[in-house]
Amino acid sequence: MARPHAEQHRAGSGNALRAAVLGANDGLVSDLSLVMGVAGASLGSTQILITGLAGLVAGAFSMAMGEWISVTSARELYARELRIEGRELRDMPEAEHAELAEIYRRKGLDAELADRVATALSASPETALDTHAREELGIDPDELGGSALQAAVASFGLFCIGAIPPVAPFAFLDGDTAVAVSLALSCVALFGIGAAITRLTGRSPWYSGARQLAFGVGAAVVSYAIGVLIGSIV
Ligand SMILES: [Zn+2]
């Protein structure tokens, strides 16, 4: 028996999960690398904690602003494209109709059917604009309403959450113990993020978790080595 279509596709809820994973991963990997870099240069726990917290705040602001610009500019770009398309539909409906019919012919419909579909989908200005937006511009007009502020606040918060595992141990522990606990907590978080994304991709959580762990630890090891090098020079 076929399962309901909606159960097999998770793309709808996928965007929020994708954004959450990306934000948390950014906070985790960047602050883990930062903390390991200064740990490699033999800074004390208090200095590492301050560095980690400063990195957390700086990264969270940068992420929030990047997200805000990305959502805002995408929406402004799409709105402009839709305005132009709307004007073209008003000023040269015949040419736009022919354009739409051509798109359906390229998809394999015969000329007569393509013409009928184009006519039907041009019945009202709203439907016509919606159809041209999707078929011609590749824009989903329903996706333009995303809030830039909401995206900015969410990515700020997620970056902070991601940065907690590598930074928090330095508030309570000292020396090598703090570094070891920071690394261990970060490994768990890296694996968790890798496994979480498989809810979208449908891949094995073990494979994805291990891959994420390898990349994150790789970044930390390189940062630590650079920290050691810089510490010995400065
Ligand atoms: Zn068009």
Tab-separated table of C-alpha atoms and ligand atoms in Angstrom:
chain	number	residue	atom	x	y	z
A	1	MET	CA	0.000	0.000	0.000
A	2	ALA	CA	1.341	3.390	-0.964
A	3	ARG	CA	2.160	5.710	1.878
A	4	PRO	CA	0.674	9.192	1.767
A	5	HIS	CA	2.792	11.449	-0.396
A	6	ALA	CA	3.351	14.004	2.352
A	7	GLU	CA	5.038	11.452	4.590
A	8	GLN	CA	7.797	10.779	2.091
A	9	HIS	CA	8.786	14.358	1.426
A	10	ARG	CA	10.152	16.552	4.148
A	11	ALA	CA	11.274	19.482	2.045
A	12	GLY	CA	8.665	21.753	3.648
A	13	SER	CA	10.015	21.455	7.176
A	14	GLY	CA	13.495	21.044	5.729
A	15	ASN	CA	14.355	24.714	5.503
A	16	ALA	CA	13.990	25.348	9.239
A	17	LEU	CA	16.043	22.261	10.119
A	18	ARG	CA	18.662	23.154	7.518
A	19	ALA	CA	18.961	26.689	8.945
A	20	ALA	CA	19.117	25.372	12.520
A	21	VAL	CA	21.811	22.820	11.707
A	22	LEU	CA	23.825	25.380	9.752
A	23	GLY	CA	23.672	27.994	12.534
A	24	ALA	CA	24.570	25.582	15.326
A	25	ASN	CA	27.318	24.004	13.224
A	26	ASP	CA	28.848	27.410	12.532
A	27	GLY	CA	28.954	28.289	16.221
A	28	LEU	CA	30.361	24.904	17.141
A	29	VAL	CA	33.096	24.615	14.521
A	30	SER	CA	34.246	28.233	14.576
A	31	ASP	CA	34.388	28.550	18.356
A	32	LEU	CA	35.936	25.099	18.774
A	33	SER	CA	38.688	26.130	16.347
A	34	LEU	CA	39.117	29.487	18.062
A	35	VAL	CA	39.336	27.951	21.529
A	36	MET	CA	41.737	25.208	20.375
A	37	GLY	CA	43.860	27.801	18.572
A	38	VAL	CA	44.439	29.861	21.706
A	39	ALA	CA	44.761	26.696	23.832
A	40	GLY	CA	47.570	25.638	21.477
A	41	ALA	CA	49.275	28.955	22.195
A	42	SER	CA	49.190	28.022	25.911
A	43	LEU	CA	46.791	30.720	27.093
A	44	GLY	CA	45.237	30.281	30.545
A	45	SER	CA	41.661	29.089	31.082
A	46	THR	CA	40.367	32.592	31.871
A	47	GLN	CA	41.926	34.009	28.705
A	48	ILE	CA	40.551	31.117	26.655
A	49	LEU	CA	37.110	31.682	28.174
A	50	ILE	CA	37.191	35.394	27.324
A	51	THR	CA	38.411	34.623	23.797
A	52	GLY	CA	35.701	31.996	23.351
A	53	LEU	CA	32.951	34.335	24.584
A	54	ALA	CA	34.175	37.179	22.389
A	55	GLY	CA	34.256	34.782	19.435
A	56	LEU	CA	30.732	33.667	20.296
A	57	VAL	CA	29.353	37.212	20.306
A	58	ALA	CA	31.283	38.245	17.180
A	59	GLY	CA	30.264	35.138	15.262
A	60	ALA	CA	26.620	35.363	16.329
A	61	PHE	CA	26.381	38.988	15.152
A	62	SER	CA	28.098	38.133	11.889
A	63	MET	CA	25.757	35.189	11.269
A	64	ALA	CA	22.673	37.235	12.161
A	65	MET	CA	23.656	40.052	9.853
A	66	GLY	CA	24.590	37.685	7.031
A	67	GLU	CA	21.253	35.916	7.353
A	68	TRP	CA	19.406	39.234	7.411
A	69	ILE	CA	21.165	40.512	4.287
A	70	SER	CA	20.662	37.200	2.505
A	71	VAL	CA	16.905	37.046	3.161
A	72	THR	CA	16.347	40.765	2.513
A	73	SER	CA	18.316	40.951	-0.714
A	74	ALA	CA	16.802	37.724	-2.069
A	75	ARG	CA	13.327	39.076	-1.398
A	76	GLU	CA	14.149	42.453	-2.965
A	77	LEU	CA	15.615	40.745	-6.010
A	78	TYR	CA	12.573	38.467	-6.416
A	79	ALA	CA	10.167	41.362	-5.896
A	80	ARG	CA	11.922	43.296	-8.634
A	81	GLU	CA	11.819	40.323	-11.009
A	82	LEU	CA	8.109	39.890	-10.299
A	83	ARG	CA	7.444	43.594	-10.954
A	84	ILE	CA	9.198	43.390	-14.302
A	85	GLU	CA	7.376	40.179	-15.208
A	86	GLY	CA	4.015	41.712	-14.191
A	87	ARG	CA	4.698	44.720	-16.413
A	88	GLU	CA	5.617	42.489	-19.343
A	89	LEU	CA	2.435	40.455	-18.871
A	90	ARG	CA	0.424	43.675	-18.973
A	91	ASP	CA	2.256	45.292	-21.898
A	92	MET	CA	2.817	42.292	-24.181
A	93	PRO	CA	0.421	39.492	-23.249
A	94	GLU	CA	0.733	37.770	-26.660
A	95	ALA	CA	4.503	37.442	-26.450
A	96	GLU	CA	4.258	36.220	-22.851
A	97	HIS	CA	1.613	33.684	-23.849
A	98	ALA	CA	3.849	32.395	-26.647
A	99	GLU	CA	6.761	32.247	-24.203
A	100	LEU	CA	4.751	30.117	-21.769
A	101	ALA	CA	3.492	27.799	-24.514
A	102	GLU	CA	7.104	27.364	-25.657
A	103	ILE	CA	8.108	26.317	-22.139
A	104	TYR	CA	5.441	23.584	-22.135
A	105	ARG	CA	6.438	22.464	-25.645
A	106	ARG	CA	9.998	22.059	-24.432
A	107	LYS	CA	8.614	19.902	-21.607
A	108	GLY	CA	7.214	17.569	-24.270
A	109	LEU	CA	3.609	18.735	-24.721
A	110	ASP	CA	2.396	18.924	-28.312
A	111	ALA	CA	1.868	22.414	-29.721
A	112	GLU	CA	-1.900	22.453	-29.391
A	113	LEU	CA	-1.955	21.195	-25.801
A	114	ALA	CA	0.879	23.549	-24.807
A	115	ASP	CA	-1.131	26.424	-26.235
A	116	ARG	CA	-4.276	25.355	-24.309
A	117	VAL	CA	-2.365	24.986	-21.019
A	118	ALA	CA	-0.753	28.410	-21.520
A	119	THR	CA	-4.160	29.934	-22.219
A	120	ALA	CA	-5.736	28.323	-19.150
A	121	LEU	CA	-2.900	29.463	-16.897
A	122	SER	CA	-3.115	33.005	-18.251
A	123	ALA	CA	-6.837	33.331	-17.433
A	124	SER	CA	-6.333	35.764	-14.539
A	125	PRO	CA	-3.423	38.186	-14.016
A	126	GLU	CA	-2.654	36.545	-10.641
A	127	THR	CA	-2.448	33.031	-12.061
A	128	ALA	CA	-0.477	34.285	-15.046
A	129	LEU	CA	2.118	36.027	-12.863
A	130	ASP	CA	2.344	33.044	-10.514
A	131	THR	CA	2.864	30.666	-13.453
A	132	HIS	CA	5.448	32.865	-15.174
A	133	ALA	CA	7.288	33.323	-11.893
A	134	ARG	CA	7.568	29.568	-11.350
A	135	GLU	CA	8.082	28.347	-14.913
A	136	GLU	CA	10.165	31.141	-16.357
A	137	LEU	CA	11.987	32.758	-13.435
A	138	GLY	CA	12.193	29.727	-11.159
A	139	ILE	CA	10.761	31.766	-8.267
A	140	ASP	CA	8.187	30.428	-5.820
A	141	PRO	CA	6.071	33.526	-5.052
A	142	ASP	CA	4.785	31.899	-1.839
A	143	GLU	CA	8.311	31.738	-0.443
A	144	LEU	CA	8.893	35.483	-0.480
A	145	GLY	CA	7.254	36.157	2.896
A	146	GLY	CA	10.114	34.906	5.094
A	147	SER	CA	11.014	37.355	7.854
A	148	ALA	CA	14.575	38.637	7.698
A	149	LEU	CA	14.458	39.658	11.370
A	150	GLN	CA	13.225	36.230	12.423
A	151	ALA	CA	16.008	34.570	10.420
A	152	ALA	CA	18.575	36.905	11.997
A	153	VAL	CA	17.399	36.288	15.573
A	154	ALA	CA	17.207	32.526	15.027
A	155	SER	CA	20.709	32.269	13.590
A	156	PHE	CA	22.091	34.465	16.396
A	157	GLY	CA	20.590	32.116	19.001
A	158	LEU	CA	21.636	28.951	17.199
A	159	PHE	CA	25.214	30.151	16.778
A	160	CYS	CA	25.357	30.813	20.554
A	161	ILE	CA	23.956	27.362	21.339
A	162	GLY	CA	26.476	25.733	18.986
A	163	ALA	CA	29.344	27.585	20.666
A	164	ILE	CA	28.449	26.381	24.196
A	165	PRO	CA	30.102	22.900	24.095
A	166	PRO	CA	33.616	24.135	23.212
A	167	VAL	CA	33.533	27.268	25.418
A	168	ALA	CA	31.610	26.364	28.594
A	169	PRO	CA	34.203	23.956	30.106
A	170	PHE	CA	36.688	26.832	30.471
A	171	ALA	CA	34.312	28.516	32.923
A	172	PHE	CA	34.608	25.586	35.346
A	173	LEU	CA	37.853	23.747	34.575
A	174	ASP	CA	41.552	24.466	34.118
A	175	GLY	CA	44.438	23.407	31.930
A	176	ASP	CA	44.458	20.165	29.955
A	177	THR	CA	41.260	18.959	31.650
A	178	ALA	CA	39.356	21.958	30.293
A	179	VAL	CA	40.778	21.407	26.798
A	180	ALA	CA	39.938	17.676	26.912
A	181	VAL	CA	36.367	18.250	28.148
A	182	SER	CA	35.838	21.016	25.575
A	183	LEU	CA	36.999	18.703	22.797
A	184	ALA	CA	34.924	15.759	24.093
A	185	LEU	CA	31.709	17.802	24.375
A	186	SER	CA	32.338	19.262	20.921
A	187	CYS	CA	32.806	15.762	19.461
A	188	VAL	CA	29.417	14.712	20.848
A	189	ALA	CA	27.821	17.865	19.423
A	190	LEU	CA	29.513	17.421	16.022
A	191	PHE	CA	28.268	13.864	15.796
A	192	GLY	CA	24.792	14.974	16.890
A	193	ILE	CA	24.616	17.677	14.213
A	194	GLY	CA	25.783	15.237	11.532
A	195	ALA	CA	23.194	12.688	12.649
A	196	ALA	CA	20.423	15.324	12.858
A	197	ILE	CA	20.842	16.351	9.229
A	198	THR	CA	20.131	12.759	8.126
A	199	ARG	CA	16.492	13.404	9.069
A	200	LEU	CA	16.547	15.459	5.856
A	201	THR	CA	18.996	13.608	3.667
A	202	GLY	CA	17.840	10.107	4.589
A	203	ARG	CA	21.454	8.889	4.807
A	204	SER	CA	22.891	6.766	7.595
A	205	PRO	CA	23.204	8.783	10.848
A	206	TRP	CA	26.444	6.944	11.643
A	207	TYR	CA	28.075	7.851	8.348
A	208	SER	CA	26.928	11.464	8.450
A	209	GLY	CA	27.780	11.875	12.148
A	210	ALA	CA	31.250	10.401	11.668
A	211	ARG	CA	31.912	12.616	8.648
A	212	GLN	CA	30.888	15.729	10.582
A	213	LEU	CA	33.050	14.615	13.504
A	214	ALA	CA	36.067	14.110	11.211
A	215	PHE	CA	35.736	17.555	9.608
A	216	GLY	CA	35.151	19.362	12.920
A	217	VAL	CA	38.032	17.637	14.728
A	218	GLY	CA	40.227	18.212	11.667
A	219	ALA	CA	39.535	21.954	11.876
A	220	ALA	CA	40.272	21.922	15.622
A	221	VAL	CA	43.558	20.036	15.176
A	222	VAL	CA	44.771	22.418	12.456
A	223	SER	CA	43.789	25.427	14.608
A	224	TYR	CA	45.592	23.947	17.609
A	225	ALA	CA	48.737	23.363	15.542
A	226	ILE	CA	48.636	26.928	14.204
A	227	GLY	CA	48.109	28.137	17.783
A	228	VAL	CA	51.196	26.195	18.913
A	229	LEU	CA	53.198	27.694	16.055
A	230	ILE	CA	52.036	31.264	16.741
A	231	GLY	CA	52.558	30.764	20.489
A	232	SER	CA	56.174	29.752	19.902
A	233	ILE	CA	56.848	32.752	17.646
A	234	VAL	CA	55.050	35.550	19.527
B	1	ZN	ZN	7.033	35.693	-18.851
